[in-house]
mmCIF file of C-alpha atoms in Angstrom:
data_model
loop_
_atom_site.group_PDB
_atom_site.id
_atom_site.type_symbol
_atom_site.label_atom_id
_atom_site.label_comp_id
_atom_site.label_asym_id
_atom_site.label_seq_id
_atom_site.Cartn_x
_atom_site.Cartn_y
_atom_site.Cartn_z
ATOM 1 C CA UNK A 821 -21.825 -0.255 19.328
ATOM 2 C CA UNK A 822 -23.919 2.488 17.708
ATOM 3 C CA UNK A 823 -23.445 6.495 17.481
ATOM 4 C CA UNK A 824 -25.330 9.098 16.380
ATOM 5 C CA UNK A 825 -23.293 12.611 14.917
ATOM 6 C CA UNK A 826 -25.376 15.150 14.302
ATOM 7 C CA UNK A 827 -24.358 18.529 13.253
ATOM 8 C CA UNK A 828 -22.029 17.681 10.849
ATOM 9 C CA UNK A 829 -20.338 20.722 9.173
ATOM 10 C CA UNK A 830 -21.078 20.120 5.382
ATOM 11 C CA UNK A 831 -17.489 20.622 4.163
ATOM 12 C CA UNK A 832 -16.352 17.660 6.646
ATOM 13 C CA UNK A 833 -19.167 15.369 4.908
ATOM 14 C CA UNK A 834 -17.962 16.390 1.598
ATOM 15 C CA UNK A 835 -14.560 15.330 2.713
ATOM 16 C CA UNK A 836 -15.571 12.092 4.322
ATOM 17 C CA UNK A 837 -17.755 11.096 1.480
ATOM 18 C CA UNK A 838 -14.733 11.680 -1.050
ATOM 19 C CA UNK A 839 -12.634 9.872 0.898
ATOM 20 C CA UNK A 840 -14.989 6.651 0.629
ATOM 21 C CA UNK A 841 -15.184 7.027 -2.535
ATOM 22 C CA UNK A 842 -12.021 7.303 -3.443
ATOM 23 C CA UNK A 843 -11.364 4.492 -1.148
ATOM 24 C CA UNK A 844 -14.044 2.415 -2.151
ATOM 25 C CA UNK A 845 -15.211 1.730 1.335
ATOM 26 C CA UNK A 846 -18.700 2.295 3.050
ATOM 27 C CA UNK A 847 -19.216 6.168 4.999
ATOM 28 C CA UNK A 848 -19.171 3.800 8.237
ATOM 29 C CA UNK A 849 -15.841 2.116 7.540
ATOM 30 C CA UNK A 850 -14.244 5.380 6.863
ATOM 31 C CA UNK A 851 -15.872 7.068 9.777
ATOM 32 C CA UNK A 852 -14.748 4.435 11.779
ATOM 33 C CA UNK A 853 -10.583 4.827 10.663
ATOM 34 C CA UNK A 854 -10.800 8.697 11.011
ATOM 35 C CA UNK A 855 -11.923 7.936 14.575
ATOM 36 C CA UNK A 856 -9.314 5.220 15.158
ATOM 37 C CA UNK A 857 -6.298 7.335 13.967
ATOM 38 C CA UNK A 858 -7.830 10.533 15.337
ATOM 39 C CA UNK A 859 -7.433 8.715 19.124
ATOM 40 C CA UNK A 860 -3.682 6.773 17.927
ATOM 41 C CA UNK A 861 -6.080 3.957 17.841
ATOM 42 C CA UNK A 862 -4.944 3.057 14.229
ATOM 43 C CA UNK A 863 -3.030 0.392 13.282
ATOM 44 C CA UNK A 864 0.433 0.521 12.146
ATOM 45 C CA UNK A 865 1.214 -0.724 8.634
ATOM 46 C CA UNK A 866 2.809 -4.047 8.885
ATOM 47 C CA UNK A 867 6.509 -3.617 7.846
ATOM 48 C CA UNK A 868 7.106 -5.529 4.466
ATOM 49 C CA UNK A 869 10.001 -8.062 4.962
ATOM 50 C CA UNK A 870 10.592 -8.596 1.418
ATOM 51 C CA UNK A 871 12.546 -6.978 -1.567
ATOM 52 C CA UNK A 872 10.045 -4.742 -2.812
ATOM 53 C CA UNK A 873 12.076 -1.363 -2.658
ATOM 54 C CA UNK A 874 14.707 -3.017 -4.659
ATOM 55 C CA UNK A 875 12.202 -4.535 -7.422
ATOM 56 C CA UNK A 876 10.351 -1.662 -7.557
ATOM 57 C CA UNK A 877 13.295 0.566 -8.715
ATOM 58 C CA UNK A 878 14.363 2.056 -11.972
ATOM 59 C CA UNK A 879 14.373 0.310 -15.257
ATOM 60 C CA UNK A 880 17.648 -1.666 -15.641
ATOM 61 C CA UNK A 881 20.538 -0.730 -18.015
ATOM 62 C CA UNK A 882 20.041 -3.748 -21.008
ATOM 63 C CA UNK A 883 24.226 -4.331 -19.845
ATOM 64 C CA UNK A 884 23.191 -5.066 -16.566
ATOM 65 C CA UNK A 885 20.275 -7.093 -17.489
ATOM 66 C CA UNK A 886 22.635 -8.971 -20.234
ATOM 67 C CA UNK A 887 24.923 -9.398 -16.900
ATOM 68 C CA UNK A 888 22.009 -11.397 -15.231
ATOM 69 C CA UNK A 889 21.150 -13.549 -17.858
ATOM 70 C CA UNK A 890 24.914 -14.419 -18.622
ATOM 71 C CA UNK A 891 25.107 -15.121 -14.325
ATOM 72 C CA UNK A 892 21.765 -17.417 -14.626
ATOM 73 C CA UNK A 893 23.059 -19.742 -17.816
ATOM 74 C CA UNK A 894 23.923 -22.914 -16.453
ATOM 75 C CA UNK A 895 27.166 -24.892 -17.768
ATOM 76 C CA UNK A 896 26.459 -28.432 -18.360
ATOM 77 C CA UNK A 897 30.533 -29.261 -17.845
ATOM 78 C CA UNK A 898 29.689 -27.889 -14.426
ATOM 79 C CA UNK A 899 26.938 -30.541 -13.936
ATOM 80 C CA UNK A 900 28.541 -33.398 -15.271
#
């Protein structure tokens, strides 16, 4: 389906065209997801199931990363 907007204040172009450039999608395709959210249209971000909160923390104390290397060392005895 096509639509013509005419009429469009110059400060809302500005906007738009920042926003696909910043983006790096087409004037269309951003058109298109302003319209879309504008009307609850959008869709939701898929909820991450994985451990990316935790990874993506603060930088680890070297004592706890010495902890994790010590817990990761396998014992042969163990294995024999």
């Amino acid at each position: 389906m096509q639509y013509t907007i005419r009429n469009v204040p110059t400060e809302i172009d500005q906007a738009l065209r920042e926003q696909a450039a910043t983006e790096r999608k087409s004037l269309n395709q951003v058109l298109i997801d302003v319209v879309a959210r504008g009307l609850g249209l959008a869709q939701k971000p898929k909820k991450l199931r994985d451990l990316s909160d935790i990874v993506d923390g603060p930088p680890l104390e070297p004592e706890v990363i010495q902890a994790l290397e010590d817990q990761r060392r396998i014992d042969p005895e163990l294995w024999e």
